Amino acid sequence: MAIRLVNGCANCQNLTTENVCKIHETKVEAKYTCDSFDMRPSLKDEVDCTTCAKYQTAKCPNKLHAAAEMLCNDWTPKAEA
């Protein structure tokens, strides 16, 4: 399985709060993606394998490929106490 940037509609600047794509003017789901994907700036530097709770653990589904600046669909935030 290839690890690639999570570029679904949920992370796109073109998604409205009503789940409508501003580019395609249609209702979409978070799992959708397209060639017009434009990542929300707030996410660009915040999430990658190194910020995942599963990184370098037995729970990481992509142990052989996980690295800084990579991201997969199983990213999980680290819990803060």
C-alpha positions as a printed NumPy array, in Angstrom:
array([[  0.   ,   0.   ,   0.   ],
       [  1.356,   3.424,  -0.909],
       [  1.269,   6.171,   1.672],
       [  0.219,   9.502,   0.278],
       [ -1.066,  12.784,   1.497],
       [ -4.586,  12.484,   2.854],
       [ -6.25 ,  14.623,   0.242],
       [ -9.921,  14.055,   0.883],
       [-12.558,  16.754,   0.807],
       [-12.5  ,  17.023,   4.609],
       [ -9.006,  18.558,   4.393],
       [ -9.687,  20.815,   1.388],
       [-10.046,  24.599,   1.416],
       [-12.799,  24.303,  -1.186],
       [-15.209,  22.53 ,   1.189],
       [-17.923,  24.612,   2.817],
       [-19.424,  23.973,   6.244],
       [-22.458,  22.528,   4.423],
       [-20.189,  19.891,   2.744],
       [-20.487,  21.541,  -0.66 ],
       [-17.453,  21.758,  -2.938],
       [-16.896,  25.371,  -4.033],
       [-15.177,  24.214,  -7.243],
       [-17.701,  21.605,  -8.383],
       [-20.734,  23.183,  -6.685],
       [-22.012,  19.841,  -5.438],
       [-22.509,  18.128,  -2.092],
       [-19.59 ,  15.815,  -1.266],
       [-18.453,  13.418,   1.446],
       [-15.212,  13.663,   3.424],
       [-13.749,  10.603,   1.681],
       [-14.041,  12.141,  -1.799],
       [-11.093,  13.756,  -3.567],
       [-10.398,  15.398,  -6.928],
       [ -7.662,  17.047,  -8.986],
       [ -8.674,  20.475,  -7.615],
       [ -7.766,  19.472,  -4.036],
       [ -6.233,  22.397,  -2.106],
       [ -5.124,  21.485,   1.421],
       [ -6.227,  23.75 ,   4.219],
       [ -3.133,  25.744,   5.251],
       [ -3.645,  24.879,   8.921],
       [ -3.047,  21.184,   8.166],
       [  0.046,  21.463,   5.974],
       [  2.53 ,  21.583,   8.837],
       [  0.531,  19.902,  11.576],
       [ -0.078,  16.301,  10.552],
       [  2.317,  13.669,   9.311],
       [  3.57 ,  10.307,  10.535],
       [  5.68 ,  11.896,  13.273],
       [  2.591,  13.427,  14.897],
       [  0.609,  10.181,  14.738],
       [ -0.018,   8.189,  17.921],
       [  0.611,   4.971,  15.954],
       [  3.985,   6.073,  14.515],
       [  6.767,   3.552,  15.276],
       [  4.376,   1.256,  17.166],
       [  2.906,  -2.152,  16.4  ],
       [ -0.396,  -0.413,  15.568],
       [  1.094,   1.456,  12.568],
       [ -0.363,  -0.151,   9.414],
       [  2.514,   1.144,   7.265],
       [  5.59 ,   0.497,   9.421],
       [  7.936,   0.019,   6.462],
       [  7.004,   3.32 ,   4.811],
       [  6.024,   5.669,   7.635],
       [  8.262,   8.746,   7.846],
       [  8.285,  12.495,   8.397],
       [  6.183,  14.423,   5.863],
       [  4.186,  11.269,   5.001],
       [  0.588,  10.637,   5.967],
       [ -1.929,   7.823,   5.574],
       [ -5.639,   7.385,   6.259],
       [ -4.944,   5.803,   9.658],
       [ -3.397,   8.944,  11.178],
       [ -4.424,   9.237,  14.828],
       [ -3.766,  12.29 ,  17.036],
       [ -1.541,  11.844,  20.055],
       [ -3.448,  12.127,  23.329],
       [ -2.387,  14.913,  25.628],
       [ -2.786,  14.449,  29.361]])
